[in-house]
Coordinates of C-alpha atoms in Angstrom, one line a residue:
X1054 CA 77.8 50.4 108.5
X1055 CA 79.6 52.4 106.1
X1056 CA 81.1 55.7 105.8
X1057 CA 82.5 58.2 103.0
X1058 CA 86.1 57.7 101.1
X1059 CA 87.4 60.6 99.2
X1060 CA 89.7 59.4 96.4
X1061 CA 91.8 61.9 94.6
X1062 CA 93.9 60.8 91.5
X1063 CA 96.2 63.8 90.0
X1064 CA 98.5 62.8 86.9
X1065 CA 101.1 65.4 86.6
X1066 CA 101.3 67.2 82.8
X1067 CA 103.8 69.9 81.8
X1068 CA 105.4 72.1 84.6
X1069 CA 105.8 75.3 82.0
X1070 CA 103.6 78.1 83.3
X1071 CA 102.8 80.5 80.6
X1072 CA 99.4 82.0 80.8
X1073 CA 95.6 81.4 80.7
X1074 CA 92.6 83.8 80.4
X1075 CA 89.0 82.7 81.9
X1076 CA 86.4 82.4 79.7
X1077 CA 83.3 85.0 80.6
X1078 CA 81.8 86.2 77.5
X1079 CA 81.2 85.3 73.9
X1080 CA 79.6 87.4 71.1
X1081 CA 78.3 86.2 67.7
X1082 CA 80.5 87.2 64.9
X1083 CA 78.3 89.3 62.1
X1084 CA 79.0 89.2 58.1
X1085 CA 81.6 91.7 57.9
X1086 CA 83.3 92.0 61.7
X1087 CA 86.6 91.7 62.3
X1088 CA 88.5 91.2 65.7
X1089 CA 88.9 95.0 65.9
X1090 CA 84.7 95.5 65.6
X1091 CA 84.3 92.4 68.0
X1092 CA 86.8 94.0 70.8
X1093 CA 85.5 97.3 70.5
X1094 CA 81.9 96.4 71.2
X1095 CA 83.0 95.4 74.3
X1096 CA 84.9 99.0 74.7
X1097 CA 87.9 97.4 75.0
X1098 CA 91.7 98.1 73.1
X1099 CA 92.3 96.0 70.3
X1100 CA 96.0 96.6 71.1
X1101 CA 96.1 95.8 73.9
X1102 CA 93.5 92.7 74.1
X1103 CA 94.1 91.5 70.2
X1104 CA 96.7 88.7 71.0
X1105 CA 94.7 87.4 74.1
X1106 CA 91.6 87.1 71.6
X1107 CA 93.8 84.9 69.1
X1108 CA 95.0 82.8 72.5
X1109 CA 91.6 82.1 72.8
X1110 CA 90.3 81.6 69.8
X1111 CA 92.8 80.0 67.6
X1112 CA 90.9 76.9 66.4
X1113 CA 88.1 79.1 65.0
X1114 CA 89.7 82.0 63.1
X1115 CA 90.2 81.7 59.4
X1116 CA 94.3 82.0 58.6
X1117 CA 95.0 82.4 62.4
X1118 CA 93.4 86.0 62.4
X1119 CA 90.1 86.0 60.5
X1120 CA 86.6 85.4 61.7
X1121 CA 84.3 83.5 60.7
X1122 CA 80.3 84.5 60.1
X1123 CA 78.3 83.0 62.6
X1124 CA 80.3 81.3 65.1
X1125 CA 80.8 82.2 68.7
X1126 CA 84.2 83.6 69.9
X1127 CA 85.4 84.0 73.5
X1128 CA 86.1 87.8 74.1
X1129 CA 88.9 88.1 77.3
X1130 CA 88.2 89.6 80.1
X1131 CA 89.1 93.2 80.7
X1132 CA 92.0 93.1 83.3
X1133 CA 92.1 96.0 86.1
X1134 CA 95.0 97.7 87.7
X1135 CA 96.9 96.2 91.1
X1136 CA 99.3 98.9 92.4
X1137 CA 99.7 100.2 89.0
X1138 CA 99.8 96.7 87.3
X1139 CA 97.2 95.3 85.3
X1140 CA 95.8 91.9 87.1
X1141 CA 93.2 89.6 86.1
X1142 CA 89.6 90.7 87.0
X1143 CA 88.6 91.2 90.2
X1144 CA 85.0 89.7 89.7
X1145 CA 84.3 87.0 87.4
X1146 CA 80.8 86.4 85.8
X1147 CA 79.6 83.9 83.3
X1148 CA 79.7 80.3 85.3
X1149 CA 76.3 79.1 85.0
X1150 CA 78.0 75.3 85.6
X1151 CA 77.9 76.5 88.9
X1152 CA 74.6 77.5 89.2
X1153 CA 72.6 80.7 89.6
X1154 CA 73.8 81.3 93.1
X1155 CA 77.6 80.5 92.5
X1156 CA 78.0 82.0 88.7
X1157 CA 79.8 84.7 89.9
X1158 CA 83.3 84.4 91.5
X1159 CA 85.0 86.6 93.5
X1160 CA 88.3 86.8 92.6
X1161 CA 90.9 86.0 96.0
X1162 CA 94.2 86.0 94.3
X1163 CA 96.1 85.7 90.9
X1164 CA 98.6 82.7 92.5
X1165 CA 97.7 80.3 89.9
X1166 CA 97.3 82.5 86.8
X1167 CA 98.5 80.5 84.0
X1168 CA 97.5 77.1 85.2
X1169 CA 95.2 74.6 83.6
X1170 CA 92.9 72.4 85.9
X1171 CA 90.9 69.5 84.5
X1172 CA 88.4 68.1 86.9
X1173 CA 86.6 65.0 86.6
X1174 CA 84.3 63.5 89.2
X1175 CA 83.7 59.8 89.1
X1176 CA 81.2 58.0 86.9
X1177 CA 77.9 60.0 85.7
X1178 CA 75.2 59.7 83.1
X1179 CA 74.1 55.8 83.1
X1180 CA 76.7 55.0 86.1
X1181 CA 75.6 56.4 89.1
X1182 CA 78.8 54.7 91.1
X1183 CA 78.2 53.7 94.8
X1184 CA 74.8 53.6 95.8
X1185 CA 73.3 53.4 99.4
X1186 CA 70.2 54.6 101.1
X1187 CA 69.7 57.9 104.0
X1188 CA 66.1 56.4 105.4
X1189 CA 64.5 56.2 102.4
X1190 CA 66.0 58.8 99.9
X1191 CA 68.6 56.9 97.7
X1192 CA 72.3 58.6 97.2
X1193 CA 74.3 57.7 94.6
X1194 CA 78.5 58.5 95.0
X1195 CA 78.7 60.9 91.7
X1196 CA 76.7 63.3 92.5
X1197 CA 78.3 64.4 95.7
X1198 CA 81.5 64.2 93.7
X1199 CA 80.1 66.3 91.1
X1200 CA 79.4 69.1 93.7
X1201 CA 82.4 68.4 95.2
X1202 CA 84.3 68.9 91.9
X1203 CA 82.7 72.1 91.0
X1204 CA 83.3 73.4 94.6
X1205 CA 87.0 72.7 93.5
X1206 CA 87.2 74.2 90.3
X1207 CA 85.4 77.7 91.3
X1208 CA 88.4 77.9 94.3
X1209 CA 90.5 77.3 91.4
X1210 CA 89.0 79.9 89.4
X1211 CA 89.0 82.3 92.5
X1212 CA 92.6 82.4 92.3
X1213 CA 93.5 82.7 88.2
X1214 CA 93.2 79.4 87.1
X1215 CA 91.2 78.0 83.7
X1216 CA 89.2 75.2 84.9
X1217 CA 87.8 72.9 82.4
X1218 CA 84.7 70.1 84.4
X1219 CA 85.0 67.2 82.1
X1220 CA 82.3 65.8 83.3
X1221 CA 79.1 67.9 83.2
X1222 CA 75.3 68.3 84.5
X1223 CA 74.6 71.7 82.9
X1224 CA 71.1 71.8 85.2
X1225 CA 72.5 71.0 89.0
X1226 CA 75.3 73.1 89.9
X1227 CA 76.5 73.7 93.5
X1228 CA 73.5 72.2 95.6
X1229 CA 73.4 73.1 99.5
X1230 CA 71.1 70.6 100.5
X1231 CA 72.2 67.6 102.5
X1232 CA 70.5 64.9 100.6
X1233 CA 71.6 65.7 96.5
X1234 CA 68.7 63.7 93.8
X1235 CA 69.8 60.8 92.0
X1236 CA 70.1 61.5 87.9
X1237 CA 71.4 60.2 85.0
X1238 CA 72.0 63.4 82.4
X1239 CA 75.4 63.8 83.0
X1240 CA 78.0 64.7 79.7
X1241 CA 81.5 64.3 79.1
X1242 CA 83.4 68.1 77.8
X1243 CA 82.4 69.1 75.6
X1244 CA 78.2 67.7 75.2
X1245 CA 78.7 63.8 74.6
X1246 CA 76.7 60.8 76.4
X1247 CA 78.3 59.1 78.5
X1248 CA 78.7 55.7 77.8
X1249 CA 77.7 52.6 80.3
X1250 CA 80.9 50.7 79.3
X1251 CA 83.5 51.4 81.9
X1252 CA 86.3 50.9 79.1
X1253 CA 84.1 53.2 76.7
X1254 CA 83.4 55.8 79.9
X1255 CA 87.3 55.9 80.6
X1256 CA 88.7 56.4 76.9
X1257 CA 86.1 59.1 76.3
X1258 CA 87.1 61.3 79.6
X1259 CA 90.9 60.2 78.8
X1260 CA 90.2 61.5 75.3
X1261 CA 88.8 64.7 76.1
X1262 CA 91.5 65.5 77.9
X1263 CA 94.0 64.9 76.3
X1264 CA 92.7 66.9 72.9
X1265 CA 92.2 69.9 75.6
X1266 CA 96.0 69.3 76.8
X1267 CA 97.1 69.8 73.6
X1268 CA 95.0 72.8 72.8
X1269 CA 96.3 74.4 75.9
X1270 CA 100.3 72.8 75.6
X1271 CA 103.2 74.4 77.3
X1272 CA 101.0 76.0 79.8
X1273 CA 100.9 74.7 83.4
X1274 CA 98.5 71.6 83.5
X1275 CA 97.0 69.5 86.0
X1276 CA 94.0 66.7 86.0
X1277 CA 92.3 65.7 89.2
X1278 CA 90.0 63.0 89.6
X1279 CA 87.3 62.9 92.5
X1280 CA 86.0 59.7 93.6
X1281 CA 84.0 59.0 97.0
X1282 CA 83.4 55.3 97.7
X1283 CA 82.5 53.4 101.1
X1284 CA 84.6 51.3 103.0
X1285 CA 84.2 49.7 106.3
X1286 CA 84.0 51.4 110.2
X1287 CA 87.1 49.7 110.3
X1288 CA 89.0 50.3 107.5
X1289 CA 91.1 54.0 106.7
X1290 CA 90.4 56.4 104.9
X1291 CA 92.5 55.8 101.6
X1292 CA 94.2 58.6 99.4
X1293 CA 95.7 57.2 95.8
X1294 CA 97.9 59.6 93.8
X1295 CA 99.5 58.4 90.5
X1296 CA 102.4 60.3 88.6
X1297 CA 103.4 60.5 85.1

């Protein structure tokens, strides 16, 4: 008889906590726009958004400032007023990772704006990790980490965090069902196949990260990896956290 193991493995980045903006909407740039025309589609200040739109969009503007024709740039979202202070949003749309149901997230608190979460759940696309039966459906470990990871990153999100799922399955999102299907389409960030070798599967998910680490240095940044294995009735339930 076996029973469930959740394994959680969080290497510790940078502690400095600038600020991070969630990514809801992107807009087609047109021959002739400029980040003025792209922010005021949206009805929103070029003042007063313009430097959030660079944070955001740095590795595709031409000279740090200029758009380019055809590509696809993040626009910020339009922050509301607290008490007479402007906060992040209070709704936030544009998750379909999450599903049809669970796009949308309510927005609880703003106690981790400025943080970075990467969330990987164990093995995907070829490897399905542990494998057992429930009568005669068969379960397979990563895809209840999966939903367990995406649970995870829309609390995140809930309270101000950007949340990056490094590993992906753009057609599942949150499932309530008890029993979650068995498949192999899973992708590493940003669309790549998953390899089968475990060395190959590790550097690519290693390598994603770290590129996105250094996209979003001297911000606030945490990686957490979700594994659920089996162990024996008899055995504890172990927890393994590593530190760098």
């Amino acid at each position: 008889m076996k029973k469930i193991l959740v394994l959680v493995v969080m290497l510790v980045f940078s502690s400095v906590q600038l600020y991070s903006q969630d990514k809801e909407k992107t807009v087609v740039a047109q021959k002739g726009e400029g980040i003025y025309t792209l922010l005021r589609k949206f009805n929103m200040s070029p003042s007063k958004y313009y430097s959030d739109f660079i944070a955001l969009n740095k590795d595709n503007l031409r000279n740090g400032k200029h758009l380019y024709e055809g590509k696809t740039y993040i626009i910020p979202d339009r922050l509301i007023k607290v008490d007479g202070k402007e906060e992040l949003p209070a709704i936030v749309n544009g998750y379909p990772i999450f599903g049809k149901k669970h796009a949308t997230v309510q927005r609880k608190s703003n106690k981790l704006k400025g943080a970075v979460y990467y969330l990987i759940s164990g093995h995907g696309g070829p490897d399905p990790g542990a494998v057992t039966k429930y009568g005669k459906k068969l379960i397979s470990e990563d895809e209840y980490a999966y939903d367990i990871t995406l649970r995870l990153g829309r609390e995140l999100i809930s309270h101000g965090a950007l949340v990056y799922i490094i590993i992906r399955d753009e057609n599942d999102g949150i499932r309530d069902g008890k029993l979650l299907p068995v498949d192999y389409d899973e992708v590493c960030y940003p669309n790549k196949t998953i390899p089968l070798n475990q060395v190959a599967r590790l550097k690519q998910r290693v390598d994603a990260v770290n590129d996105l680490y250094m996209q979003n240095k001297g911000k606030y940044q945490r990686l957490i990896v979700t594994h659920i294995d089996s162990r024996s009735v008899g055995q504890n339930i172990d927890v393994f956290f590593y530190h760098q």
